[in-house]
Coordinates of C-alpha atoms in Angstrom, one line a residue:
X17 CA 43.2 11.9 11.2
X18 CA 42.7 15.4 9.9
X19 CA 40.3 18.1 11.1
X20 CA 37.6 17.0 8.6
X21 CA 37.6 13.4 9.9
X22 CA 37.4 14.7 13.5
X23 CA 34.4 16.9 12.7
X24 CA 32.8 13.9 10.9
X25 CA 33.3 11.6 13.9
X26 CA 32.0 14.2 16.3
X27 CA 28.9 14.8 14.2
X28 CA 28.3 11.1 13.9
X29 CA 28.8 10.5 17.6
X30 CA 26.3 13.3 18.6
X31 CA 23.8 12.0 16.0
X32 CA 24.0 8.4 17.3
X33 CA 24.3 9.3 20.9
X34 CA 22.8 12.4 22.4
X35 CA 20.6 13.4 19.5
X36 CA 19.0 9.9 19.3
X37 CA 17.9 10.1 22.9
X38 CA 17.3 13.8 23.3
X39 CA 14.2 15.3 24.6
X40 CA 12.1 17.0 21.8
X41 CA 13.0 20.5 23.0
X42 CA 16.8 19.7 22.6
X43 CA 16.6 17.9 19.3
X44 CA 16.8 21.1 17.2
X45 CA 19.9 22.4 19.0
X46 CA 21.7 19.1 18.7
X47 CA 20.7 18.6 15.1
X48 CA 22.1 22.1 14.4
X49 CA 25.4 21.1 16.0
X50 CA 25.5 17.9 14.0
X51 CA 24.7 19.8 10.8
X52 CA 27.5 22.4 11.5
X53 CA 30.1 19.7 12.1
X54 CA 28.9 17.7 9.1
X55 CA 29.1 20.8 6.8
X56 CA 32.6 21.5 8.1
X57 CA 33.8 18.0 7.4
X58 CA 32.2 18.2 3.9
X59 CA 33.8 21.6 3.1
X60 CA 37.2 20.4 4.3
X61 CA 36.8 17.2 2.3
X62 CA 36.2 19.2 -0.9
X63 CA 39.7 20.7 -0.8
X64 CA 41.9 19.6 -3.6
X65 CA 44.3 17.8 -1.3
X66 CA 41.6 15.7 0.2
X67 CA 41.0 12.1 -0.7
X68 CA 38.0 11.2 -2.9
X69 CA 37.2 8.3 -0.5
X70 CA 36.8 10.7 2.4
X71 CA 34.8 13.2 0.4
X72 CA 32.4 10.4 -0.4
X73 CA 31.9 9.6 3.3
X74 CA 31.5 13.3 4.3
X75 CA 29.1 14.2 1.5
X76 CA 27.0 11.1 2.1
X77 CA 26.8 11.9 5.8
X78 CA 25.9 15.5 5.2
X79 CA 23.1 14.4 2.8
X80 CA 21.7 12.1 5.5
X81 CA 21.9 14.9 8.1
X82 CA 20.1 17.4 5.7
X83 CA 17.3 14.9 4.9
X84 CA 16.8 13.0 8.1
X85 CA 18.1 15.0 11.1
X86 CA 17.0 18.6 10.4
X87 CA 13.6 19.6 11.6
X88 CA 12.8 20.6 8.0
X89 CA 14.7 18.8 5.2
X90 CA 17.0 20.9 3.0
X91 CA 16.5 19.1 -0.3
X92 CA 18.6 21.4 -2.5
X93 CA 21.6 21.3 -0.2
X94 CA 21.2 17.5 0.2
X95 CA 21.0 17.1 -3.6
X96 CA 24.3 19.0 -4.0
X97 CA 26.1 17.0 -1.2
X98 CA 24.7 13.7 -2.6
X99 CA 25.9 14.5 -6.1
X100 CA 29.4 15.1 -4.7
X101 CA 29.1 11.8 -2.8
X102 CA 28.1 9.9 -5.9
X103 CA 30.9 11.4 -8.0
X104 CA 33.5 10.7 -5.3
X105 CA 32.4 7.1 -4.7
X106 CA 32.1 6.3 -8.4
X107 CA 35.7 7.4 -8.8
X108 CA 36.8 5.2 -5.9
X109 CA 34.5 2.2 -6.1
X110 CA 32.8 2.2 -9.5
X111 CA 29.3 3.0 -10.9
X112 CA 27.3 0.1 -9.6
X113 CA 29.0 -0.6 -6.3
X114 CA 26.9 -0.8 -3.2
X115 CA 28.9 2.0 -1.5
X116 CA 28.1 4.2 -4.5
X117 CA 24.4 3.4 -4.1
X118 CA 24.3 5.0 -0.6
X119 CA 24.8 8.6 -1.8
X120 CA 22.7 7.8 -4.9
X121 CA 19.8 6.8 -2.7
X122 CA 20.1 10.2 -0.9
X123 CA 20.2 11.9 -4.2
X124 CA 17.0 10.3 -5.3
X125 CA 15.3 11.2 -2.1
X126 CA 16.5 14.9 -2.4
X127 CA 15.3 15.1 -6.0
X128 CA 11.9 13.5 -5.0
X129 CA 11.5 16.0 -2.2
X130 CA 11.8 18.8 -4.8
X131 CA 9.5 17.1 -7.3
X132 CA 12.3 16.8 -9.9
X133 CA 10.9 13.8 -11.7
X134 CA 12.7 14.4 -15.0
X135 CA 16.0 14.5 -13.1
X136 CA 15.2 11.4 -11.2
X137 CA 14.5 9.6 -14.5
X138 CA 17.8 10.9 -16.0
X139 CA 19.8 9.7 -12.9
X140 CA 18.3 6.2 -13.1
X141 CA 18.6 5.9 -16.9
X142 CA 22.2 7.1 -16.8
X143 CA 23.0 4.6 -14.0
X144 CA 21.5 1.7 -15.9
X145 CA 23.2 2.7 -19.1
X146 CA 26.6 2.5 -17.4
X147 CA 25.8 -0.6 -15.2
X148 CA 22.7 -2.6 -16.1
X149 CA 22.7 -4.5 -12.8
X150 CA 23.9 -2.1 -10.1
X151 CA 24.1 -3.2 -6.5
X152 CA 22.1 -1.3 -3.9
X153 CA 22.7 -1.2 -0.2
X154 CA 20.0 -1.0 2.5
X155 CA 19.6 2.7 1.8
X156 CA 17.8 1.8 -1.4
X157 CA 14.9 0.9 0.9
X158 CA 14.2 4.7 1.1
X159 CA 15.7 6.1 -2.0
X160 CA 14.1 3.9 -4.7
X161 CA 10.5 4.0 -3.4
X162 CA 10.7 7.8 -3.0
X163 CA 11.9 8.0 -6.6
X164 CA 9.1 5.7 -7.8
X165 CA 6.5 7.8 -6.0
X166 CA 7.8 11.1 -7.5
X167 CA 7.9 9.5 -10.9
X168 CA 4.4 8.1 -10.7
X169 CA 3.1 11.4 -9.4
X170 CA 4.5 13.1 -12.5
X171 CA 3.0 10.3 -14.7
X172 CA 6.4 9.0 -15.8
X173 CA 5.1 5.4 -15.6
X174 CA 8.0 3.6 -17.3
X175 CA 10.6 5.3 -15.2
X176 CA 8.6 4.6 -12.0
X177 CA 8.6 0.9 -13.0
X178 CA 12.3 1.0 -13.5
X179 CA 12.7 2.5 -9.9
X180 CA 10.5 -0.2 -8.5
X181 CA 12.3 -3.0 -10.4
X182 CA 15.6 -1.7 -8.9
X183 CA 14.0 -1.7 -5.4
X184 CA 12.9 -5.3 -5.8
X185 CA 16.2 -6.4 -7.4
X186 CA 18.1 -4.8 -4.5
X187 CA 16.9 -7.6 -2.3
X188 CA 15.5 -5.3 0.4
X189 CA 11.9 -6.1 -0.5
X190 CA 9.9 -9.3 -0.8

């Protein structure tokens, strides 16, 4: 494996190991280390000679780190990484594939965190225009409700209903 993959695996190992069991006073330091390694993997994965499949993995992981592991989420940076993840995975797996839904769920969360309801609606409508029945993985459990909340807050009722319908259709809700 190349350097990007080594940085990704190190970041993932720290996140799942030491960071998950760290004392509160060490979490910030460890999260910073995970973020630095994840950013390095992502930047290396964006090089022209890198494989799209790997960029999809690194971008999706970076979006996760920026939203879930940082003490304060970095929504704009997570949005950029998630968009790259969606593009890369669409190129490899297709528009409505469950692996493409993973970075898309992070994209929806990043947009919701910034209050970008119009962009959330555009992302959802674009997805459904290209694949009327997309498949969602378990990450839809966070992305779609966050999108629906942001849309409802902006009084975009029809789009909020679309997000909730996708959440129910994903099979992760009763």
